Short mmCIF file of C-alpha atoms and ligand atoms in Angstrom, two decimals:
data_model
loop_
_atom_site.label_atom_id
_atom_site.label_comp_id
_atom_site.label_asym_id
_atom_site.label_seq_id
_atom_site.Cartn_x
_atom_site.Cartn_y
_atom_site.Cartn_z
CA UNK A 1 0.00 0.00 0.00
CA UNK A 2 1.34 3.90 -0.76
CA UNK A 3 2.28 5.31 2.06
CA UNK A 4 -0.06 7.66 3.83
CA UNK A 5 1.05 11.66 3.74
CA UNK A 6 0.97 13.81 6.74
CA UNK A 7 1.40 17.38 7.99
CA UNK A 8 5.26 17.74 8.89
CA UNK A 9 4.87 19.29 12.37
CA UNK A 10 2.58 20.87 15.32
CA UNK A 11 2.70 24.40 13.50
CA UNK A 12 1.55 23.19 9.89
CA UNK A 13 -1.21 20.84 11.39
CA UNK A 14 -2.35 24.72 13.52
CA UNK A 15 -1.98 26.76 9.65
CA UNK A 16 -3.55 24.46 7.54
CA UNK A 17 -6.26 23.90 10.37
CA UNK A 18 -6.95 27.56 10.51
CA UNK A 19 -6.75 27.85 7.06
CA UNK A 20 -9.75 25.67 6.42
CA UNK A 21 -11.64 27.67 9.11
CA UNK A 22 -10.55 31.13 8.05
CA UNK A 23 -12.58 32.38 4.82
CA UNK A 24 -15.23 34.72 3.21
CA UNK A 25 -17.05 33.49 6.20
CA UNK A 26 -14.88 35.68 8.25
CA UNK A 27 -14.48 38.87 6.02
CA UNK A 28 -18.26 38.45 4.72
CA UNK A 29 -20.62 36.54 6.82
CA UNK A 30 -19.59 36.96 10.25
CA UNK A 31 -18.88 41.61 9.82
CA UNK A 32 -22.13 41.43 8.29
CA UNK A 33 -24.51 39.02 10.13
CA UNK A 34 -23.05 41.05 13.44
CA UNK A 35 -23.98 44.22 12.00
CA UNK A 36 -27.49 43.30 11.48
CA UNK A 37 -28.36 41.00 14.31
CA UNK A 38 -27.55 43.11 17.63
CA UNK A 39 -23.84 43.84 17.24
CA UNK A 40 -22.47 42.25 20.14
CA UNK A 41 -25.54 40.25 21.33
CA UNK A 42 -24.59 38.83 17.99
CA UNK A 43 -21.22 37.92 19.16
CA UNK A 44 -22.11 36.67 22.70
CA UNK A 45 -24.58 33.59 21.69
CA UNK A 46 -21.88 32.84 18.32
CA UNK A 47 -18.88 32.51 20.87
CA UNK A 48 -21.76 30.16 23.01
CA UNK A 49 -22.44 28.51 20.06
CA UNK A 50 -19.08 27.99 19.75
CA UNK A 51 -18.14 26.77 23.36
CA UNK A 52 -21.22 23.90 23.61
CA UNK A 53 -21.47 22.56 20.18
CA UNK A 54 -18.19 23.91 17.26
CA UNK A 55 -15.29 22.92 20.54
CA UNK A 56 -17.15 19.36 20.95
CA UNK A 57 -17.98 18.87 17.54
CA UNK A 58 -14.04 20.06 15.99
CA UNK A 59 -13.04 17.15 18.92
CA UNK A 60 -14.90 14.38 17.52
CA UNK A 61 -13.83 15.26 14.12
CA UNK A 62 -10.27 15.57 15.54
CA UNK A 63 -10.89 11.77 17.07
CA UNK A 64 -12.33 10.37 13.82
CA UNK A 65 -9.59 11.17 11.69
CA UNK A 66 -6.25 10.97 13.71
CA UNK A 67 -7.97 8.08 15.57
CA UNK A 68 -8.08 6.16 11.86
CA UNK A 69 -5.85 7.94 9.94
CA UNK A 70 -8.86 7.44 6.95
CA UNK A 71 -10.89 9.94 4.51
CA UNK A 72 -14.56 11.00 6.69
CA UNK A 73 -15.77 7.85 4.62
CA UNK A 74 -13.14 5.27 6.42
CA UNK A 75 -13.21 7.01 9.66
CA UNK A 76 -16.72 6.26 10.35
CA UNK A 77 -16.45 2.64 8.68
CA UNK A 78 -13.70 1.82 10.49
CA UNK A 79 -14.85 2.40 13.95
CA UNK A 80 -18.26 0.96 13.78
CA UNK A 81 -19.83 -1.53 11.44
CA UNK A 82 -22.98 -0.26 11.85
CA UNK A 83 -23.29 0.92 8.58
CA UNK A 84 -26.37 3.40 9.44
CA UNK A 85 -23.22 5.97 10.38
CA UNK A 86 -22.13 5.79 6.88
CA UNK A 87 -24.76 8.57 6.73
CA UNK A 88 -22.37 11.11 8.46
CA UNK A 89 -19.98 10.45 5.36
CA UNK A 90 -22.21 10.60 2.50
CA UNK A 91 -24.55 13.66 4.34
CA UNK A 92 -20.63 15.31 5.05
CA UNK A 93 -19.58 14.68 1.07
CA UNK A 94 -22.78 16.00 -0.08
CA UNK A 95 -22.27 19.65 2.26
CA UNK A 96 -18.37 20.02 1.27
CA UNK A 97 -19.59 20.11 -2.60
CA UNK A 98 -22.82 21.97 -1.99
CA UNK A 99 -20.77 24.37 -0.62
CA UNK A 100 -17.70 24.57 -2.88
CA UNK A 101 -20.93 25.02 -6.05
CA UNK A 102 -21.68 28.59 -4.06
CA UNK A 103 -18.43 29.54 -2.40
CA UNK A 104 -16.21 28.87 -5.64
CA UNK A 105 -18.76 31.74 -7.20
CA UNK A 106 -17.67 34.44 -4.16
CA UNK A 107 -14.74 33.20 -4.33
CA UNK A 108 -14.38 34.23 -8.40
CA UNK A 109 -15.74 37.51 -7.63
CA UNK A 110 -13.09 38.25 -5.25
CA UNK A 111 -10.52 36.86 -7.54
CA UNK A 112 -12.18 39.30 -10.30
CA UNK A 113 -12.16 42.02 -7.57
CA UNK A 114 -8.32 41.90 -7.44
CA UNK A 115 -7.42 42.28 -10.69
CA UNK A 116 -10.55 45.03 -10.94
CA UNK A 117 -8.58 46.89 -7.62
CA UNK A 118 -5.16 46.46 -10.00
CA UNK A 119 -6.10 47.98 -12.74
CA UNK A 120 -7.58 51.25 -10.74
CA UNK A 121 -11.39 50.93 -11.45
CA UNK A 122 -12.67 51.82 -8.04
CA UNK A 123 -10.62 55.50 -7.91
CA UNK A 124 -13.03 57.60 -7.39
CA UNK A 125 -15.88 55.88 -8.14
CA UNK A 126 -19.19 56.85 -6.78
CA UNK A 127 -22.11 54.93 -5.25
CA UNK A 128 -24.02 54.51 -8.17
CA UNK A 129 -20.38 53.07 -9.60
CA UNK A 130 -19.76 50.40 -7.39
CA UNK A 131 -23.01 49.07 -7.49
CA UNK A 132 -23.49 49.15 -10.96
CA UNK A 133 -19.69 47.50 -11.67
CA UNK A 134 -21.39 44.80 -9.49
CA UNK A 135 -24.25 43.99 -10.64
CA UNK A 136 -22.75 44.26 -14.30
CA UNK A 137 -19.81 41.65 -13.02
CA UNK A 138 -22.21 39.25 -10.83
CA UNK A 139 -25.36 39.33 -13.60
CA UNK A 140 -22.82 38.52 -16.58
CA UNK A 141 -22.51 34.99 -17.94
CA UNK A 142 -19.17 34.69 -19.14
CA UNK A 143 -16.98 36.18 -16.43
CA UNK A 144 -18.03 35.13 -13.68
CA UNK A 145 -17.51 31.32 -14.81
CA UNK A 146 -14.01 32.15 -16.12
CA UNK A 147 -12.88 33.93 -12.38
CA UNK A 148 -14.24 30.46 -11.12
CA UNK A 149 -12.21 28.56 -13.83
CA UNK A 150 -8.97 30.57 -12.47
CA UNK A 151 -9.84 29.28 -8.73
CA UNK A 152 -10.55 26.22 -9.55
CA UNK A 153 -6.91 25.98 -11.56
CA UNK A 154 -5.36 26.99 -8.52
CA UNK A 155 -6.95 24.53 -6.49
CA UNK A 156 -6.50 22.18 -8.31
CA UNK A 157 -2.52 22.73 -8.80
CA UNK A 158 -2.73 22.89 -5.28
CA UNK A 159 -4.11 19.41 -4.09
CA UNK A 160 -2.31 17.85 -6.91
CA UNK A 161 0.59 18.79 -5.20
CA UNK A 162 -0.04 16.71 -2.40
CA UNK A 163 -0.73 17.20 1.04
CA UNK A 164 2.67 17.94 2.26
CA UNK A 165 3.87 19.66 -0.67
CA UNK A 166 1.24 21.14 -2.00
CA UNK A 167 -1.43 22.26 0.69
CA UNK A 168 0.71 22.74 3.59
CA UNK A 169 3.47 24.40 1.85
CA UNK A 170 1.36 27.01 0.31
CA UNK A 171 -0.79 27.43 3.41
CA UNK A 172 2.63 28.50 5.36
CA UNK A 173 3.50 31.04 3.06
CA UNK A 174 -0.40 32.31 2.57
CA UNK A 175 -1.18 32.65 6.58
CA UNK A 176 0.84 34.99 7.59
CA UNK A 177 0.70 37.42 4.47
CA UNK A 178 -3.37 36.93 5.14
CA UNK A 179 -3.11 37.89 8.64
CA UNK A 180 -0.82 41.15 8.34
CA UNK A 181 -2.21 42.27 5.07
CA UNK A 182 -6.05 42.14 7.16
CA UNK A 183 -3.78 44.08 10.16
CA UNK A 184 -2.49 47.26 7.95
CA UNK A 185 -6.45 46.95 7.01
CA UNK A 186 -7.66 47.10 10.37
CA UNK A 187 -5.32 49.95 11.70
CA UNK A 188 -6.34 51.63 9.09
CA UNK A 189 -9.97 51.98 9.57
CA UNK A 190 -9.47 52.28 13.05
CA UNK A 191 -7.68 55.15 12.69
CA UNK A 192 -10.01 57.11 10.43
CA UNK A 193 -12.12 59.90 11.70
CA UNK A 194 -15.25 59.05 13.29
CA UNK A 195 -14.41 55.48 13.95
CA UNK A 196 -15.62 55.03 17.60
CA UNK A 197 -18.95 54.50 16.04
CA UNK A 198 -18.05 51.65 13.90
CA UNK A 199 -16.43 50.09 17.50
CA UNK A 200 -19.16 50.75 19.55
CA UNK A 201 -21.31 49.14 16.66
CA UNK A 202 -19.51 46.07 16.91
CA UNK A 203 -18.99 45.39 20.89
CA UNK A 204 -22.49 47.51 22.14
CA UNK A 205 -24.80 44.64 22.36
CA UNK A 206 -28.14 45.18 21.68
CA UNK A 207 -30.12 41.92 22.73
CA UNK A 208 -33.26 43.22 21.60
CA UNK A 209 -32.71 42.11 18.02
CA UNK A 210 -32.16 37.99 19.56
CA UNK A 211 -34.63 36.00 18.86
CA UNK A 212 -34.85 31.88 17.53
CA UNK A 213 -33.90 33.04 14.16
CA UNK A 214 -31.23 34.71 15.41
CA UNK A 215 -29.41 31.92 17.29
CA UNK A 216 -30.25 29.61 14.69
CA UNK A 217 -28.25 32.12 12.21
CA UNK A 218 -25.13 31.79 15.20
CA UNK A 219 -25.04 28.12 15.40
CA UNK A 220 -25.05 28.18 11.51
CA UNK A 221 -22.53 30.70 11.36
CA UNK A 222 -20.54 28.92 14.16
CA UNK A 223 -20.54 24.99 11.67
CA UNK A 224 -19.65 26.76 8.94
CA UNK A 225 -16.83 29.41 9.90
CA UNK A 226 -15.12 26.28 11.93
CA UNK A 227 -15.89 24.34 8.61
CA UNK A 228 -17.67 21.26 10.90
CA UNK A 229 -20.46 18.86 10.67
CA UNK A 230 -19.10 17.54 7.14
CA UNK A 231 -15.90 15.68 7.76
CA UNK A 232 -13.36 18.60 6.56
CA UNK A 233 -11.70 18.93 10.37
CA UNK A 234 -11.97 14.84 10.56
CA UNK A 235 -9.93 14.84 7.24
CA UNK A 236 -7.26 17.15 8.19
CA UNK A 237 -6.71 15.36 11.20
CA UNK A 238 -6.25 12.28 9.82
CA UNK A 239 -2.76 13.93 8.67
CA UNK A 240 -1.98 15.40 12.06
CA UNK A 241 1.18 14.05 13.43
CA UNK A 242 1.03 11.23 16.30
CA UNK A 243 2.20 13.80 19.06
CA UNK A 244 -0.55 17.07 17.73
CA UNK A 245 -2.06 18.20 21.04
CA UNK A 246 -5.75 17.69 19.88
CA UNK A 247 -7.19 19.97 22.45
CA UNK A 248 -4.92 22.16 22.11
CA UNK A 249 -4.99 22.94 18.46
CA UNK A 250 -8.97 22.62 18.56
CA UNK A 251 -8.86 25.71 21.03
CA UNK A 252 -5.75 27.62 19.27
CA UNK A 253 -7.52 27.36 16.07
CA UNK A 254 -11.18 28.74 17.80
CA UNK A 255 -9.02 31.20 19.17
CA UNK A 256 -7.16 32.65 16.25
CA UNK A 257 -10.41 32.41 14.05
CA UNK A 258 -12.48 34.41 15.93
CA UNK A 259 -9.94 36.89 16.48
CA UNK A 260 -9.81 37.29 12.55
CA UNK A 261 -13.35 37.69 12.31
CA UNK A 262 -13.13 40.20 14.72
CA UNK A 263 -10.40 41.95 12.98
CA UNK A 264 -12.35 42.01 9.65
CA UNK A 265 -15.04 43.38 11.45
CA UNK A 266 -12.90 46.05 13.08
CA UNK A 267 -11.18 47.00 9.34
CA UNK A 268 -14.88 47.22 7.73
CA UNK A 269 -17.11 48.83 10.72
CA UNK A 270 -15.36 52.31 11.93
CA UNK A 271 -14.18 52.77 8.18
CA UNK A 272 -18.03 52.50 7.14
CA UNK A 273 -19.39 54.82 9.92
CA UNK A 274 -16.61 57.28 8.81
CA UNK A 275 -18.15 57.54 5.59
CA UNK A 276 -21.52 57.40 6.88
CA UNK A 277 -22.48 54.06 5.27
CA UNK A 278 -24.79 51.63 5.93
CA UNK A 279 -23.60 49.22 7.87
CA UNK A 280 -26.21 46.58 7.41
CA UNK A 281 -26.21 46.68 3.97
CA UNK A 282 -25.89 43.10 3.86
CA UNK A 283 -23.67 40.68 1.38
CA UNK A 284 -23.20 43.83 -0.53
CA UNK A 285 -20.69 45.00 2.53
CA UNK A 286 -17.98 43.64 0.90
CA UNK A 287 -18.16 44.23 -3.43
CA UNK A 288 -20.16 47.93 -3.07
CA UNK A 289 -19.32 49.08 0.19
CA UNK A 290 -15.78 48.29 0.65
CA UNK A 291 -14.75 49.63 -2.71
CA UNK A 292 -16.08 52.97 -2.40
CA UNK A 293 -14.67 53.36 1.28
CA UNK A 294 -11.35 52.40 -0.22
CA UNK A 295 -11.66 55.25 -3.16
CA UNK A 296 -11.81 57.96 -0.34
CA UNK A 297 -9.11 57.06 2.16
CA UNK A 298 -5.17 58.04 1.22
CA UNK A 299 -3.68 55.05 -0.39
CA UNK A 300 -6.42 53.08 -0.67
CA UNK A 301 -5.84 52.26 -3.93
CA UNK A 302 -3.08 50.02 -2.84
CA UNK A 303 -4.95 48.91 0.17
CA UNK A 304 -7.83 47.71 -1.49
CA UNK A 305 -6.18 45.83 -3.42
CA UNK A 306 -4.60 44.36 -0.08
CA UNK A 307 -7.55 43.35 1.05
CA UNK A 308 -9.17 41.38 -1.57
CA UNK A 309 -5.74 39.99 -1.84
CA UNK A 310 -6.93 38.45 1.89
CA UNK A 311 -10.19 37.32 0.80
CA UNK A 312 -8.92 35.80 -2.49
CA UNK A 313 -6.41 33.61 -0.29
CA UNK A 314 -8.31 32.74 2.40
CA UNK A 315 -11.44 31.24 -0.04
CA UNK A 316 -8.58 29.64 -2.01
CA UNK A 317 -7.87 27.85 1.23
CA UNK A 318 -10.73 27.35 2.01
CA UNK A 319 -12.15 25.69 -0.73
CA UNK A 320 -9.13 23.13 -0.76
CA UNK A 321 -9.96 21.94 2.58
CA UNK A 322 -13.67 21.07 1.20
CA UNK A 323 -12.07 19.66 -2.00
CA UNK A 324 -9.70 17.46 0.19
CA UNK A 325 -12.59 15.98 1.89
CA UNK A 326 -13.87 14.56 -1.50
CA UNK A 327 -10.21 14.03 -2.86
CA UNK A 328 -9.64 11.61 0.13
CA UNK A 329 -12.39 9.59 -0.23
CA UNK A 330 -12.03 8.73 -4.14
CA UNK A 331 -8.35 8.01 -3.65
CA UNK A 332 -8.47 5.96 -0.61
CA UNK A 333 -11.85 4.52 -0.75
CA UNK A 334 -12.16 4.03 -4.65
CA UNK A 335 -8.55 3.75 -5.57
CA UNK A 336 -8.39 6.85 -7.72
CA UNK A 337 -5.07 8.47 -8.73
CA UNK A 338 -4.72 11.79 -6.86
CA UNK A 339 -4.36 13.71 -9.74
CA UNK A 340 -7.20 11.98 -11.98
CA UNK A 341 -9.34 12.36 -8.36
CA UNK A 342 -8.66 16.35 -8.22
CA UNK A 343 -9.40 16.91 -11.91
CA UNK A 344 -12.83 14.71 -11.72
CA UNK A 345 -13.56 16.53 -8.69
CA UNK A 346 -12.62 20.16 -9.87
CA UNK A 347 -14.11 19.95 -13.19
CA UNK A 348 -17.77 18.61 -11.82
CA UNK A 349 -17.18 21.99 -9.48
CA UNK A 350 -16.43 23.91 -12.38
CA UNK A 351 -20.04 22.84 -14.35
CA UNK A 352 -22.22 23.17 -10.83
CA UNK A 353 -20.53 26.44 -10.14
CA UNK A 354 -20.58 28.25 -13.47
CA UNK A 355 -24.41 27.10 -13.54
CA UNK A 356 -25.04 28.54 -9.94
CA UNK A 357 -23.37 31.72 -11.06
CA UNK A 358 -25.96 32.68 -13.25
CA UNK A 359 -28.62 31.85 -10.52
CA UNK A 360 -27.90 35.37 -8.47
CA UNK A 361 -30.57 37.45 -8.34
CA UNK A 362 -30.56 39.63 -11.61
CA UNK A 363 -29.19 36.54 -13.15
CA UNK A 364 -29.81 35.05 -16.45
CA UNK A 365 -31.12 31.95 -14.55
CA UNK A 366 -32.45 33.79 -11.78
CA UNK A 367 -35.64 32.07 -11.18
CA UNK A 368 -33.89 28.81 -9.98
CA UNK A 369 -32.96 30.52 -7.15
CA UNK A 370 -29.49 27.58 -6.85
CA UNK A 371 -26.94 30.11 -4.80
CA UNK A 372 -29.25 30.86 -2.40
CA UNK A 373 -30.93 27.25 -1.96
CA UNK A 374 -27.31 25.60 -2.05
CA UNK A 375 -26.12 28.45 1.08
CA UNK A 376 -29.59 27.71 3.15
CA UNK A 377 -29.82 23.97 2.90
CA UNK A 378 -26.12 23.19 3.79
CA UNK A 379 -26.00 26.56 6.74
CA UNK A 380 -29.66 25.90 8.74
CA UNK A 381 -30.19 21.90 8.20
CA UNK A 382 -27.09 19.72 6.58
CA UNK A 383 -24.35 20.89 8.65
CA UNK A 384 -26.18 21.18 12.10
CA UNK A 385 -27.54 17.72 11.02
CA UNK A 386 -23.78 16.53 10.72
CA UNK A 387 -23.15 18.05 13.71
CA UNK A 388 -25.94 15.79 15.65
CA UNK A 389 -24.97 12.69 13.81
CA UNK A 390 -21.01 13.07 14.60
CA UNK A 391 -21.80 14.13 18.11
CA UNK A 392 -23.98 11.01 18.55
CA UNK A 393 -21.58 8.65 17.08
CA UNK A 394 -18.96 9.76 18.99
CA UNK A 395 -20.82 10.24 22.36
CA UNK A 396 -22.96 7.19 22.20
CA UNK A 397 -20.79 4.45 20.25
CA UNK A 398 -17.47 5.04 21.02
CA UNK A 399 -15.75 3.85 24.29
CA UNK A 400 -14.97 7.06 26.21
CA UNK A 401 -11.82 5.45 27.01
CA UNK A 402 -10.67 5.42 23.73
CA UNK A 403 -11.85 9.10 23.06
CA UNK A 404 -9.54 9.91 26.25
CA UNK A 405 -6.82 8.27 25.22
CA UNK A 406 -6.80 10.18 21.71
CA UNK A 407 -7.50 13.53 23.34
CA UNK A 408 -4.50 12.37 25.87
CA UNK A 409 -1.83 11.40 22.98
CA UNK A 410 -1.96 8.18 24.83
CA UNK A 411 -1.78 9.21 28.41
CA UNK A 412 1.43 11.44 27.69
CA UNK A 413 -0.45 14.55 28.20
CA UNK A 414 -2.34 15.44 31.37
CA UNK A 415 -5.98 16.60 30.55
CA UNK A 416 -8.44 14.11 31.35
CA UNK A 417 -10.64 16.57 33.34
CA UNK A 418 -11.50 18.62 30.27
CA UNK A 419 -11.41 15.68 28.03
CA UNK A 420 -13.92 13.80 30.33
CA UNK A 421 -15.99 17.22 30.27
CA UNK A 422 -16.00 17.60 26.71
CA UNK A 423 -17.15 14.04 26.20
CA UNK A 424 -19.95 14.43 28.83
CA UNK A 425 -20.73 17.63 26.78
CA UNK A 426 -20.75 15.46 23.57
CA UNK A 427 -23.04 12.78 24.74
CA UNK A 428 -25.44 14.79 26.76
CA UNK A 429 -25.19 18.79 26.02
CA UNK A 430 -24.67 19.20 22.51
CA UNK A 431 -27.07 16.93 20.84
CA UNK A 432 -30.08 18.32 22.98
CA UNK A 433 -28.94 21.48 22.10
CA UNK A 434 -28.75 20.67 18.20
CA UNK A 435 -32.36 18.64 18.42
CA UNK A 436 -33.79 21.88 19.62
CA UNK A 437 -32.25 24.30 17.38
CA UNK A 438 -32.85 21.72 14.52
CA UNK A 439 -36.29 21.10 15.13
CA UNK A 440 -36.72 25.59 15.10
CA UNK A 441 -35.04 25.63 12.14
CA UNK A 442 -37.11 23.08 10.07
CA UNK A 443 -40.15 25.12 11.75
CA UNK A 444 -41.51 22.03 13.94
CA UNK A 445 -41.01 24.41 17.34
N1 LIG B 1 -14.77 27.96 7.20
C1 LIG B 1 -14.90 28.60 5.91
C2 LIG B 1 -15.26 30.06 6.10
O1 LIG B 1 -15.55 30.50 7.19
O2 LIG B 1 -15.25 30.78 5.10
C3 LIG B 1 -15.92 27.93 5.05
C4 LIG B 1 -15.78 26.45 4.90
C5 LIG B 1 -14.54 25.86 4.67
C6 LIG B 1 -16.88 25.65 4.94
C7 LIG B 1 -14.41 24.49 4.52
C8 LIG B 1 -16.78 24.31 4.76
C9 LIG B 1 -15.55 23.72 4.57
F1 LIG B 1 -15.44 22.43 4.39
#
């Protein structure tokens, strides 16, 4: 048998982990479902969301695949026979691609968006100019489908590579360009006139805007920034090295993701209350609003481009981590070459994706509404439904022993208390939790 790859040390398995979770979800969903959900109430019942169901759920994941060492697929196969929990591997496939048909699309118009910043459209463009250079861009047929052609070619060069080689490698160099080009953003906007408005936006908590919907639109938020309930965490694991601190990493990489989501939101906010924007103005935050903001401030023609630099990275990244989930499972579980595996893959992407990109609203295929149904379906009921199903399998069918004994490298590291917690969490806590939020969602309380 080929030898299995793997992640060369502790600091590569914490990059490419965070690279997975770090995304549009960050510098899109999470400034702008904040900004119209209570600011900081917002942020409160996402970092609970977080703390009961993403920690416990990014553990089992963590168990499934260093535990096996196997694609989502293998994982579940090989540690039970009941083959009912092939479910969570099929469900998990079928969210990774739903989402790569939609997110490849964003992910082109950012790509499109750096090469529009290059060549100096947005100077001194006006309101009525950004939003017409975006509709124009997102309502066209050809280019959108050839800016996800380009992603998808640099995926795909990408996972070809290998795991080692290709998606680690690039991930090391991509991180920390990602995370001080989004700093020069933030200190930035934080030092433009006016911007204690934009902070007070953020942190001032307004819990009159919570309601069911509302933490229904955290936990969603919370699966899919942490990229869990579909296998992509289990996958990556299953290349961590022997002696990975799972605990550890699962909190570092919580940690450092919600302190770039924070920072995004800190380089958007005071920068749009400076120009007296509006700050709810939805997925439109980032295309109309952030272009014109960067066509008033000193140098912003350079920083703009800066910034969708960020964004065009960190979907790239993204996206590979849902691609690998799929890559893993033809090449292990079906035999496929790698390569003939990520061009199969990619190129079914492509299709989907260039279809879905002329579902946006305005779109020549706008009345199969595919964007939005593919982003609701997988967000409100697949993922939280992985969720439940992983948390289940791991709290209900696997000997707690052996989850402690993963979590503990063994025995060599000394955390049984919070391992045991998190595993009472698992079994009891977090599926409740899910059930009831589940059941809200789908309308039936
Ligand atoms: N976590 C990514 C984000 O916040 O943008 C999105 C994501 C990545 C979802 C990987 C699913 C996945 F498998």
């Amino acid at each position: 048998m080929k030898q299995r790859e793997g992640f060369s040390s502790g600091l590569a398995v914490f990059l490419v982990t965070l690279s997975s979770a770090v995304g549009l979800g960050n510098i899109w969903l999470f400034p702008y479902l904040t900004g119209s959900n209570g600011g900081a109430a917002f942020i409160l019942i996402y970092l609970l969301c977080i703390a009961i169901v993403g920690l416990p759920v990014m553990l089992c994941e963590f168990f499934m695949g260093r535990r096996t060492k196997k694609n989502v697929m293998g994982a579940v196969t090989t540690l039970s026979d009941k083959k009912a929990f092939k479910s969570i591997g099929y469900l998990g496939m079928i969210s990774t691609a739903m989402i790569a048909f939609f997110y490849a699309v964003v992910s082109g118009w950012v790509y499109s968006y750096v090469f529009k910043s290059i060549k100096g459209i947005f100077k001194d463009v006006t309101t009525e100019g950004v939003k017409e250079i975006f509709t124009s861009h997102t309502t066209a047929i050809f280019p959108p489908a050839m800016w996800v052609f380009v992603v998808l070619v640099v995926v795909s060069v990408i996972l070809i590579s290998g795991v080692k080689k290709g998606i680690e490698k690039v991930t090391k160099v991509l991180m920390p360009i990602l995370l001080i080009l989004l700093v020069i953003c933030t200190i930035k906007s934080l030092t433009l006139p006016g911007a204690k408005e934009g902070i007070e936006f953020l942190f001032k908590p307004d819990f009159s805007k919570v309601n069911m919907a509302v933490i229904v639109s955290a936990l969603g938020l919370s699966f899919f920034k942490l990229s869990l309930g579909m296998g992509t965490m289990a996958t990556y694991a299953s290349y961590y090295t022997k002696d990975s601190n799972l605990y550890g990493n699962a909190a570092k990489v919580i940690i450092s993701d919600t302190l770039v989501s924070l920072l995004a939101g800190l380089a958007i906010f005071p920068a749009v209350f400076s120009f007296g924007l509006d700050p709810s103005s939805g997925p439109s935050l980032l295309f109309e609003t952030i272009p014109l903001i960067f066509s008033k401030i000193p140098g912003g023609s350079v920083l703009i481009v800066a910034f969708f630099l960020t964004a065009a990275f960190a979907s790239t990244m993204a996206i590979i981590s849902m691609m690998e989930v799929l890559v893993a499972y033809f090449t292990e579980e079906k035999n496929m070459d790698r390569t003939k595996a990520v061009i199969m893959i990619t190129s079914i992407t492509f299709i989907v994706s260039a279809i879905t990109s002329m579902t946006v609203s305005g779109g020549v295929l706008n009345q199969y509404p595919l964007f939005d149904l593919f982003d609701k379906i997988t967000s409100s009921i697949f993922l939280p439904l992985g969720g439940l199903l992983i948390a289940i399998f791991i709290g209900w069918f696997i000997n707690k022993k052996d989850f402690l004994d993963e979590m503990s490298n063994g025995g060599t590291l000394n955390n049984t208390l919070a391992a045991g917690i998190s595993y009472a969490i698992i079994k009891f806590v977090t599926p409740i939790l899910l059930i009831i939020v589940f059941l809200s969602s789908i309308g039936v309380i």
